[in-house]
Coordinates of C-alpha atoms in Angstrom, one line a residue:
X25 CA 77.6 279.8 62.1
X26 CA 81.1 278.4 62.9
X27 CA 81.1 274.7 63.8
X28 CA 83.2 273.9 66.9
X29 CA 83.5 271.5 69.8
X30 CA 84.7 272.1 73.3
X31 CA 87.6 269.7 72.8
X32 CA 89.1 268.1 69.7
X33 CA 91.8 265.5 70.6
X34 CA 94.7 265.1 68.2
X35 CA 95.0 261.8 66.3
X36 CA 97.5 259.4 67.8
X37 CA 100.4 258.0 65.7
X38 CA 99.0 255.6 63.1
X39 CA 95.4 256.1 64.2
X40 CA 92.7 255.4 61.6
X41 CA 89.9 257.8 60.9
X42 CA 87.0 255.9 62.5
X43 CA 89.0 255.5 65.8
X44 CA 89.7 259.2 66.0
X45 CA 86.1 260.2 65.2
X46 CA 84.9 257.8 67.9
X47 CA 87.2 259.4 70.5
X48 CA 86.1 262.9 69.5
X49 CA 82.5 261.8 70.0
X50 CA 83.2 260.1 73.3
X51 CA 85.2 263.0 74.8
X52 CA 82.6 265.7 73.8
X53 CA 79.5 263.8 75.0
X54 CA 76.6 262.8 72.8
X55 CA 74.9 266.1 72.8
X56 CA 77.7 268.3 71.5
X57 CA 78.6 265.6 68.9
X58 CA 75.0 265.5 67.7
X59 CA 74.8 269.2 67.3
X60 CA 78.0 269.2 65.2
X61 CA 76.7 266.4 62.9
X62 CA 73.4 268.3 62.4
X63 CA 75.3 271.6 61.7
X64 CA 77.5 269.8 59.1
X65 CA 74.4 268.4 57.4
X66 CA 74.8 264.7 58.4
X67 CA 71.7 264.5 60.6
X68 CA 71.6 263.1 64.2
X69 CA 74.1 260.3 63.4
X70 CA 76.5 259.2 60.7
X71 CA 74.7 256.7 58.5
X72 CA 77.7 255.4 56.5
X73 CA 80.9 253.5 57.3
X74 CA 83.5 255.9 58.5
X75 CA 86.1 253.4 59.8
X76 CA 88.5 253.9 56.9
X77 CA 88.1 255.9 53.6
X78 CA 85.0 257.9 53.1
X79 CA 83.7 259.2 49.8
X80 CA 83.7 263.0 49.5
X81 CA 80.6 265.1 50.2
X82 CA 80.1 268.6 51.4
X83 CA 78.8 267.3 54.7
X84 CA 81.9 265.2 55.3
X85 CA 84.1 268.2 54.3
X86 CA 82.2 270.4 56.8
X87 CA 82.6 267.9 59.6
X88 CA 86.3 267.4 59.0
X89 CA 86.9 271.1 58.6
X90 CA 85.3 271.7 62.0
X91 CA 87.7 269.2 63.5
X92 CA 90.7 271.0 61.9
X93 CA 91.3 268.7 58.9
X94 CA 90.7 269.1 55.2
X95 CA 89.2 266.1 53.4
X96 CA 92.4 265.5 51.5
X97 CA 94.6 265.6 54.5
X98 CA 92.3 263.3 56.5
X99 CA 92.3 260.7 53.7
X100 CA 96.1 260.8 53.4
X101 CA 97.0 260.9 57.1
X102 CA 94.1 258.9 58.7
X103 CA 93.1 256.2 56.2
X104 CA 94.7 253.4 54.2
X105 CA 94.5 255.5 50.9
X106 CA 98.3 256.0 50.6
X107 CA 98.7 252.2 50.5
X108 CA 96.4 251.9 47.4
X109 CA 97.9 255.0 45.8
X110 CA 101.4 253.4 46.1
X111 CA 100.3 250.8 43.5
X112 CA 97.4 252.2 41.6
X113 CA 97.9 256.0 41.1
X114 CA 96.6 257.4 37.8
X115 CA 99.2 258.7 35.4
X116 CA 96.8 261.3 33.8
X117 CA 97.8 264.9 34.7
X118 CA 95.0 266.8 36.3
X119 CA 92.9 263.7 37.1
X120 CA 92.4 263.7 40.9
X121 CA 90.2 262.0 43.4
X122 CA 86.9 263.7 44.1
X123 CA 87.3 266.5 46.6
X124 CA 91.1 266.6 46.3
X125 CA 93.5 269.0 44.5
X126 CA 96.8 267.1 44.2
X127 CA 96.0 263.4 45.1
X128 CA 95.8 261.4 41.8
X129 CA 92.9 259.2 41.0
X130 CA 93.1 255.4 41.4
X131 CA 93.3 253.1 38.4
X132 CA 92.6 249.4 38.5
X133 CA 93.5 247.3 35.4
X134 CA 93.4 250.3 33.1
X135 CA 90.1 251.6 34.5
X136 CA 89.6 254.6 36.7
X137 CA 88.2 253.5 40.1
X138 CA 84.7 255.1 40.7
X139 CA 84.4 257.9 43.2
X140 CA 83.1 255.7 46.1
X141 CA 86.1 254.8 48.3
X142 CA 84.4 252.9 51.1
X143 CA 84.4 249.4 49.5
X144 CA 88.0 249.6 48.5
X145 CA 89.9 246.9 50.2
X146 CA 86.9 245.8 52.2
X147 CA 86.9 242.0 52.4
X148 CA 84.0 240.5 54.3
X149 CA 84.4 236.9 55.3
X150 CA 81.2 235.0 54.6
X151 CA 78.3 235.9 56.9
X152 CA 80.3 238.4 59.0
X153 CA 80.6 242.1 59.0
X154 CA 84.1 243.5 58.6
X155 CA 86.2 242.9 61.7
X156 CA 89.0 245.2 62.9
X157 CA 92.4 243.7 63.7
X158 CA 94.3 244.6 66.8
X159 CA 97.7 243.8 68.3
X160 CA 97.4 242.8 72.0
X161 CA 100.9 244.4 72.6
X162 CA 99.8 247.7 71.0
X163 CA 96.6 247.7 73.1
X164 CA 98.6 247.5 76.4
X165 CA 101.3 249.9 75.1
X166 CA 98.8 252.5 74.0
X167 CA 97.0 252.4 77.4
X168 CA 100.3 252.9 79.2
X169 CA 101.4 255.8 77.0
X170 CA 98.1 257.6 76.2
X171 CA 95.6 256.3 78.7
X172 CA 93.4 254.6 76.1
X173 CA 93.8 252.1 73.2
X174 CA 92.9 252.9 69.6
X175 CA 92.7 251.3 66.2
X176 CA 95.8 251.3 64.1
X177 CA 95.5 251.8 60.3
X178 CA 98.5 249.7 59.5
X179 CA 96.8 246.7 61.1
X180 CA 93.8 247.0 58.7
X181 CA 95.7 246.6 55.4
X182 CA 95.0 243.6 53.1
X183 CA 96.7 240.4 54.2
X184 CA 98.4 242.0 57.1
X185 CA 98.1 239.4 59.9
X186 CA 101.2 240.4 62.0
X187 CA 102.1 243.6 63.8
X188 CA 105.3 244.8 62.1
X189 CA 106.3 246.6 65.3
X190 CA 105.9 243.8 67.9
X191 CA 106.2 240.9 65.4
X192 CA 103.2 239.3 67.0
X193 CA 100.0 237.9 65.4
X194 CA 97.0 240.3 65.0
X195 CA 93.7 239.2 66.4
X196 CA 90.0 240.0 65.6
X197 CA 88.5 238.3 68.7
X198 CA 89.1 237.7 72.4
X199 CA 91.8 235.1 72.8
X200 CA 89.7 233.3 75.6
X201 CA 86.1 233.3 74.5
X202 CA 86.3 234.2 70.8
X203 CA 83.9 237.2 71.2
X204 CA 84.5 240.0 68.6
X205 CA 85.2 243.3 70.4
X206 CA 84.0 245.5 67.6
X207 CA 82.8 245.4 64.0
X208 CA 82.6 247.9 61.2
X209 CA 79.1 249.1 60.4
X210 CA 77.1 252.2 59.2
X211 CA 77.9 254.1 62.4
X212 CA 80.9 255.1 64.5
X213 CA 83.0 252.1 65.4
X214 CA 83.5 251.0 69.0
X215 CA 86.9 251.8 70.4
X216 CA 89.1 248.8 71.4
X217 CA 88.6 247.5 74.9
X218 CA 91.2 246.6 77.5
X219 CA 89.0 243.8 78.8
X220 CA 86.6 241.5 77.0
X221 CA 83.1 241.0 78.3
X222 CA 84.2 237.6 79.5
X223 CA 86.6 239.3 81.9
X224 CA 89.9 238.4 80.2
X225 CA 92.3 241.3 79.5
X226 CA 92.7 241.6 75.7
X227 CA 96.3 242.9 76.0
X228 CA 97.4 239.8 77.9
X229 CA 96.8 237.4 75.0
X230 CA 99.6 234.8 74.7
X231 CA 102.2 235.4 72.1
X232 CA 102.0 233.3 68.9
X233 CA 104.5 230.5 69.0
X234 CA 105.2 230.3 65.3
X235 CA 104.7 232.8 62.4
X236 CA 105.5 232.3 58.8
X237 CA 108.5 234.6 58.0
X238 CA 106.8 235.7 54.7
X239 CA 103.9 237.2 56.7
X240 CA 106.3 239.2 58.9
X241 CA 108.0 240.6 55.8
X242 CA 104.6 241.3 54.1
X243 CA 103.4 243.3 57.2
X244 CA 106.6 245.4 57.1
X245 CA 106.5 246.1 53.4
X246 CA 102.7 247.0 53.5
X247 CA 103.4 249.4 56.4
X248 CA 106.2 251.0 54.4
X249 CA 103.8 251.4 51.4
X250 CA 101.2 253.0 53.7
X251 CA 103.8 255.5 55.0
X252 CA 105.0 256.5 51.5
X253 CA 102.4 259.3 51.2
X254 CA 101.3 260.7 47.8
X255 CA 103.5 258.8 45.3
X256 CA 105.7 260.3 42.6
X257 CA 105.1 257.4 40.3
X258 CA 102.0 255.8 38.9
X259 CA 100.3 252.4 38.4
X260 CA 101.7 251.8 34.9
X261 CA 105.3 252.0 36.2
X262 CA 104.5 249.7 39.2
X263 CA 103.1 247.1 36.8
X264 CA 106.0 247.3 34.4
X265 CA 108.6 247.1 37.2
X266 CA 107.0 244.0 38.9
X267 CA 106.6 242.2 35.6
X268 CA 110.2 242.9 34.6
X269 CA 111.4 241.6 38.0
X270 CA 109.3 238.5 37.7
X271 CA 110.6 237.8 34.2
X272 CA 114.2 238.1 35.5
X273 CA 113.6 236.0 38.6
X274 CA 111.9 232.9 37.0
X275 CA 112.1 231.7 33.5
X276 CA 109.1 230.4 31.6
X277 CA 105.6 231.7 31.2
X278 CA 104.7 234.7 33.3
X279 CA 101.6 233.0 34.8
X280 CA 103.6 230.0 35.9
X281 CA 106.4 232.2 37.2
X282 CA 103.8 234.2 39.2
X283 CA 102.6 231.1 41.0
X284 CA 106.1 229.6 41.6
X285 CA 107.4 232.8 43.1
X286 CA 104.4 233.0 45.5
X287 CA 104.8 229.4 46.5
X288 CA 108.5 229.8 47.1
X289 CA 107.6 232.2 50.0
X290 CA 104.2 231.2 51.2
X291 CA 104.2 227.5 50.6
X292 CA 101.6 225.5 48.6
X293 CA 98.8 227.6 47.3
X294 CA 95.3 226.0 46.9
X295 CA 93.2 227.0 43.9
X296 CA 89.7 228.1 44.6
X297 CA 87.8 229.6 41.7
X298 CA 89.6 232.7 40.4
X299 CA 91.9 232.9 43.4
X300 CA 94.8 231.1 45.3
X301 CA 94.3 230.5 49.0
X302 CA 96.8 229.8 51.8
X303 CA 96.3 229.5 55.5
X304 CA 98.9 229.5 58.3
X305 CA 98.4 226.3 60.2
X306 CA 100.0 227.8 63.3
X307 CA 97.9 230.9 63.3
X308 CA 96.3 231.9 66.6
X309 CA 93.2 233.3 64.9
X310 CA 92.2 231.3 61.8
X311 CA 89.8 234.0 60.5
X312 CA 92.7 236.5 60.6
X313 CA 95.3 234.5 58.7
X314 CA 93.9 233.6 55.3
X315 CA 95.9 234.7 52.3
X316 CA 93.6 235.1 49.2
X317 CA 95.3 236.2 45.9
X318 CA 94.2 236.4 42.3
X319 CA 95.2 233.4 40.2
X320 CA 96.0 235.6 37.3
X321 CA 98.8 238.2 37.3
X322 CA 96.7 240.2 34.7
X323 CA 94.2 240.8 37.5
X324 CA 96.7 241.5 40.2
X325 CA 96.2 244.5 42.6
X326 CA 98.1 245.9 45.6
X327 CA 97.7 242.8 47.7
X328 CA 99.2 240.6 45.0
X329 CA 102.0 243.1 44.3
X330 CA 103.0 243.2 47.9
X331 CA 103.1 239.4 48.1
X332 CA 105.2 239.2 44.9
X333 CA 107.7 241.8 46.2
X334 CA 108.1 240.0 49.4
X335 CA 108.5 236.6 47.6
X336 CA 111.2 238.2 45.4
X337 CA 113.1 239.4 48.5
X338 CA 112.8 243.2 47.8
X339 CA 112.7 246.0 50.3
X340 CA 110.6 249.1 49.9
X341 CA 113.4 251.6 49.3
X342 CA 114.7 249.6 46.4
X343 CA 111.2 249.1 45.1
X344 CA 110.5 252.8 45.1
X345 CA 113.5 253.5 43.0
X346 CA 112.5 250.8 40.6
X347 CA 109.0 252.2 40.3
X348 CA 110.4 255.7 39.4
X349 CA 112.7 254.4 36.8
X350 CA 110.3 251.9 35.1
X351 CA 108.9 252.5 31.6
X352 CA 105.1 252.6 32.1
X353 CA 103.1 249.5 31.3
X354 CA 100.3 250.1 28.7
X355 CA 97.3 247.8 28.7
X356 CA 96.2 246.2 25.4
X357 CA 93.2 248.0 23.9
X358 CA 91.9 245.3 21.6
X359 CA 89.7 242.5 22.7
X360 CA 90.3 239.9 20.1
X361 CA 88.0 237.1 21.3
X362 CA 84.9 238.8 22.5
X363 CA 81.3 237.7 21.8
X364 CA 79.4 240.8 20.7
X365 CA 77.5 242.7 18.0
X366 CA 78.5 242.8 14.3
X367 CA 81.2 245.3 13.7
X368 CA 80.5 245.7 9.9
X369 CA 82.4 244.1 7.1
X370 CA 84.7 247.0 6.3
X371 CA 85.6 247.5 9.9
X372 CA 86.2 243.8 10.4
X373 CA 88.5 243.6 7.3
X374 CA 90.6 246.6 8.5
X375 CA 90.8 245.2 12.1
X376 CA 92.0 241.8 10.9
X377 CA 94.6 243.1 8.5
X378 CA 95.9 245.5 11.1
X379 CA 96.1 242.6 13.6
X380 CA 98.2 240.5 11.1
X381 CA 100.6 243.4 10.4
X382 CA 101.1 244.1 14.1
X383 CA 101.5 240.4 15.1
X384 CA 103.0 238.6 12.1
X385 CA 104.0 235.5 14.1
X386 CA 100.4 235.0 15.3
X387 CA 97.6 233.2 13.4
X388 CA 94.7 235.4 12.2
X389 CA 92.5 233.0 14.1
X390 CA 93.7 234.5 17.3
X391 CA 91.5 237.5 16.5
X392 CA 88.5 235.3 16.9
X393 CA 85.7 237.8 16.5
X394 CA 86.8 239.3 13.2
X395 CA 88.3 236.0 11.9
X396 CA 85.0 234.0 12.2
X397 CA 82.8 236.9 11.2
X398 CA 84.6 237.3 7.9
X399 CA 84.9 233.6 7.2
X400 CA 81.1 233.2 7.7
X401 CA 79.9 236.5 6.2
X402 CA 82.6 237.5 3.7
X403 CA 84.1 234.2 2.6
X404 CA 85.3 235.4 -0.9
X405 CA 87.4 238.2 0.6
X406 CA 88.7 235.9 3.3
X407 CA 89.7 233.2 0.8
X408 CA 91.5 235.8 -1.3
X409 CA 93.6 237.2 1.6
X410 CA 94.1 234.1 3.7
X411 CA 94.1 231.1 1.3
X412 CA 95.9 228.8 3.8
X413 CA 93.2 229.2 6.4
X414 CA 90.4 229.0 3.8
X415 CA 91.2 225.3 3.3
X416 CA 90.4 224.4 6.9
X417 CA 86.8 223.1 7.5
X418 CA 84.4 225.2 9.4
X419 CA 82.8 223.3 12.3
X420 CA 79.2 222.4 11.8
X421 CA 76.3 224.0 13.8
X422 CA 75.8 220.7 15.6
X423 CA 79.4 220.5 16.6
X424 CA 79.3 224.1 18.0
X425 CA 76.2 223.3 19.9
X426 CA 77.7 220.2 21.4
X427 CA 80.8 222.2 22.5
X428 CA 78.8 225.0 24.1
X429 CA 76.5 222.4 25.9
X430 CA 79.6 220.7 27.3
X431 CA 80.9 224.0 28.7
X432 CA 77.5 224.9 30.1
X433 CA 77.1 221.5 31.9
X434 CA 80.7 221.3 33.2
X435 CA 79.9 221.4 36.9
X436 CA 83.5 221.1 37.9
X437 CA 83.9 224.8 36.9
X438 CA 82.4 227.7 38.8
X439 CA 79.5 229.4 36.9
X440 CA 81.4 232.6 36.4
X441 CA 84.2 230.7 34.6
X442 CA 81.8 228.7 32.6
X443 CA 80.1 231.8 31.4
X444 CA 83.4 233.5 30.5
X445 CA 84.6 230.4 28.6
X446 CA 81.4 230.1 26.6
X447 CA 81.4 233.8 25.6
X448 CA 85.0 233.7 24.6
X449 CA 84.9 230.5 22.7
X450 CA 85.1 230.3 18.9
X451 CA 82.0 228.1 18.9
X452 CA 79.9 230.9 20.6
X453 CA 81.2 233.5 18.1
X454 CA 80.2 231.3 15.2
X455 CA 76.8 230.6 16.8
X456 CA 76.3 234.4 17.3
X457 CA 76.4 234.8 13.5
X458 CA 74.5 231.7 12.3
X459 CA 72.6 230.2 15.3
X460 CA 71.8 233.2 17.5
X461 CA 68.4 232.0 18.8
X462 CA 69.8 228.7 20.1
X463 CA 72.9 230.5 21.5
X464 CA 70.6 232.9 23.4
X465 CA 68.8 229.9 24.9
X466 CA 72.2 228.4 26.1
X467 CA 73.1 231.8 27.7
X468 CA 69.7 232.0 29.3
X469 CA 70.3 228.6 30.8
X470 CA 73.6 229.8 32.2
X471 CA 71.9 232.8 33.6
X472 CA 69.2 230.7 35.3
X473 CA 71.9 228.4 36.8
X474 CA 73.7 231.6 38.1
X475 CA 70.4 232.9 39.6
X476 CA 69.8 229.6 41.4
X477 CA 73.4 229.5 42.6
X478 CA 73.1 233.0 44.0
X479 CA 69.8 232.1 45.7
X480 CA 71.4 229.0 47.2
X481 CA 74.4 231.0 48.5
X482 CA 72.1 233.6 50.0
X483 CA 70.1 231.0 51.7
X484 CA 73.2 229.4 53.1
X485 CA 74.4 232.8 54.4
X486 CA 71.0 233.5 55.9
X487 CA 71.0 230.1 57.7
X488 CA 74.5 230.7 59.1
X489 CA 73.5 234.1 60.3
X490 CA 70.3 232.7 61.9
X491 CA 72.4 230.1 63.7
X492 CA 74.8 232.7 64.9
X493 CA 72.0 234.9 66.3
X494 CA 70.3 231.9 67.9
X495 CA 73.5 231.0 69.6
X496 CA 73.9 234.7 70.7
X497 CA 70.4 234.7 72.1
X498 CA 71.0 231.5 74.0
X499 CA 74.2 233.0 75.5
X500 CA 72.3 236.1 76.6
X501 CA 69.7 234.0 78.3
X502 CA 72.3 231.8 80.1
X503 CA 74.2 234.7 81.5
X504 CA 74.2 235.2 85.3
X505 CA 74.0 239.0 85.1
X506 CA 70.7 240.8 85.8
X507 CA 68.5 240.1 82.7
X508 CA 67.7 243.1 80.5
X509 CA 65.8 243.8 77.3
X510 CA 67.4 242.0 74.4
X511 CA 68.1 244.4 71.5
X512 CA 69.1 243.5 67.9
X513 CA 72.3 245.4 68.1
X514 CA 73.4 243.4 71.2
X515 CA 72.8 240.1 69.4
X516 CA 74.5 241.3 66.3
X517 CA 77.7 242.3 68.2
X518 CA 77.8 238.9 69.9
X519 CA 77.2 237.1 66.5
X520 CA 79.8 239.2 64.6
X521 CA 77.1 240.9 62.5
X522 CA 76.5 244.5 61.7
X523 CA 73.2 246.1 62.8
X524 CA 71.8 246.0 59.3
X525 CA 72.8 242.3 58.8
X526 CA 71.2 241.3 62.1
X527 CA 68.0 243.3 61.4
X528 CA 67.6 241.8 57.9
X529 CA 68.2 238.3 59.2
X530 CA 65.6 238.6 62.0
X531 CA 63.1 240.1 59.5
X532 CA 63.7 237.2 57.1
X533 CA 63.3 234.5 59.8
X534 CA 60.0 234.9 61.8
X535 CA 60.8 232.1 64.3
X536 CA 63.9 234.0 65.4
X537 CA 61.8 237.2 65.8
X538 CA 59.3 235.3 67.9
X539 CA 62.0 233.9 70.1
X540 CA 63.4 237.3 70.8
X541 CA 60.0 238.8 71.4
X542 CA 59.1 235.9 73.8
X543 CA 62.3 236.5 75.7
X544 CA 61.6 240.2 76.1
X545 CA 58.0 239.5 77.2
X546 CA 59.4 237.2 79.8
X547 CA 62.0 239.7 81.0
X548 CA 60.4 240.4 84.4
X549 CA 60.1 236.7 85.2
X550 CA 63.7 236.2 84.2
X551 CA 64.7 239.1 86.5
X552 CA 62.8 237.6 89.4
X553 CA 64.4 234.2 88.8
X554 CA 67.8 235.8 88.7
X555 CA 67.1 237.6 92.0
X556 CA 65.9 234.4 93.6
X557 CA 69.0 232.5 92.5
X558 CA 71.1 235.3 94.0
X559 CA 69.4 235.1 97.3
X560 CA 69.6 231.3 97.4
X561 CA 73.4 231.5 96.6
X562 CA 73.8 233.9 99.6
X563 CA 71.8 231.6 101.9
X564 CA 68.9 234.0 102.4
X565 CA 65.3 233.0 102.6
X566 CA 63.1 233.3 99.5
X567 CA 60.7 236.1 100.6
X568 CA 58.6 237.9 98.0
X569 CA 59.6 241.3 99.2
X570 CA 63.3 240.5 99.0
X571 CA 63.1 239.0 95.5
X572 CA 61.3 242.1 94.2
X573 CA 63.8 244.4 95.8
X574 CA 66.8 242.4 94.4
X575 CA 65.2 242.3 90.9
X576 CA 64.6 246.1 91.0
X577 CA 60.8 245.7 90.4
X578 CA 58.0 247.6 92.2
X579 CA 55.7 245.7 94.5
X580 CA 52.6 246.0 92.4
X581 CA 49.9 243.6 91.2
X582 CA 51.4 241.5 88.5
X583 CA 54.9 241.5 89.8
X584 CA 53.6 240.3 93.2
X585 CA 51.8 237.5 91.4
X586 CA 54.9 236.5 89.4
X587 CA 57.0 236.6 92.6
X588 CA 54.6 234.4 94.5
X589 CA 54.4 231.9 91.7
X590 CA 58.2 231.8 91.5
X591 CA 58.6 231.2 95.2
X592 CA 56.1 228.3 95.1
X593 CA 57.9 226.7 92.1
X594 CA 61.3 227.0 93.7
X595 CA 60.1 225.5 97.0
X596 CA 58.6 222.6 95.1
X597 CA 61.9 222.1 93.3
X598 CA 63.8 222.2 96.6
X599 CA 61.4 219.7 98.2
X600 CA 61.7 217.4 95.2
X601 CA 65.5 217.5 95.5
X602 CA 65.2 216.6 99.2
X603 CA 62.9 213.7 98.5

């Protein structure tokens, strides 16, 4: 059976996948769209995020094929995949992304990225679901040109807070009331609106008065990377070119140069855990202006690369030529300071001697795992080959325990960094070979602290979501529109949460569930009260029949009783006000 729809609109210039699928669904009515999904093997609705990149499956291939696209073409033309490929394409011949024939796989820090593409580049701020960015000028311009606005893929790139076309700040919420127009969830995304629920036109948002020049350049370079298509270079060349340019730009250590170059363009960067943060004080939407970059260039990715290229004043055309001409960067294979199992005496001897031959200017102690293993287990051989180091004293077990305890209890450091420092320390390597039971207890203590920290953070997130949903519920109850049944999805959208986030929060907080149920049980009374207020505002008498008609409720037993009670209560209130 051939899958087809009555009408398949073409994607608009720069439109992202989720926006196009939402328009296809909207313009073919729910019935035809549902039949297409069921025929493709996706069920009655899409139960996975489809706003940006989607992992390959036969069902997704069938759906895109019915709409006139191959999976590979859709990912390259309708998602942000080309941006990531521009910096992290795999150099191995024949290794391609799942479901593609010519598009290379993605490599991050020497490791091939797993097949799942959905989480790539998804940064979720705290309790919120992922919010889509929009440019108010683009919304108005799209409506004038095409009759409807849509989501642009260049606006969804990491750390892009400015529209490179209109040079105006991007937004994620209404400029008047702060309500989020749409969020990314496990369903089709809502299309951008011309007008917010509060009545303000989204496309008439005031222009931002001041924007950091570096962010304008960052948006332009990121958009150029997105439009580069399938690259003719790979991630190793990108890394080599950027590091060579960094070494030529600033003298000194590469890590220090990395920070100084970034601060020369973006201003003072504040350290937070394993990352640097910077926020534009003049930003119109503070949740859409936070720059978050890795502290270490060894862990840099596309977002850090783009920021560095902008900070060094390079344009994309020159960068591409540099990528193509660069000699590929090769990651180091050995892990010289890793806490782990015994490697065996012969293998440890060979590894340490090979290390000394390859790096004659470095101390053998730099290869901590083999160095301390041989000093403790094979002291005669070590003394014979490294007599200068054999004279130095080996720290006692008590000294190693004190050092490890100090690291474990160092509350100024995040738990992840404490754990990494403990495992990489020479004291832990020595304890692994001569004090393993105690070391395991110290690591268990760290693990327990991490579990408690995770539990505390989850509780904090849950409480923030509960407050957001309670605030959304209060807003719904205060509205002057005709009261309707309150659904979880409605509250989630108002609170900036996805449907699954809202459902899990309500399920975990019984008082919130009870408040929503109570409001729904009282729906008819709220509708009658709304109708009575409307009649009073129009200067009409409070008659039971008119109240029921305005509320849209039938004149039957319990509704008649509720209306009579309401009339009596309102008359008592009016008489009390007169007195």
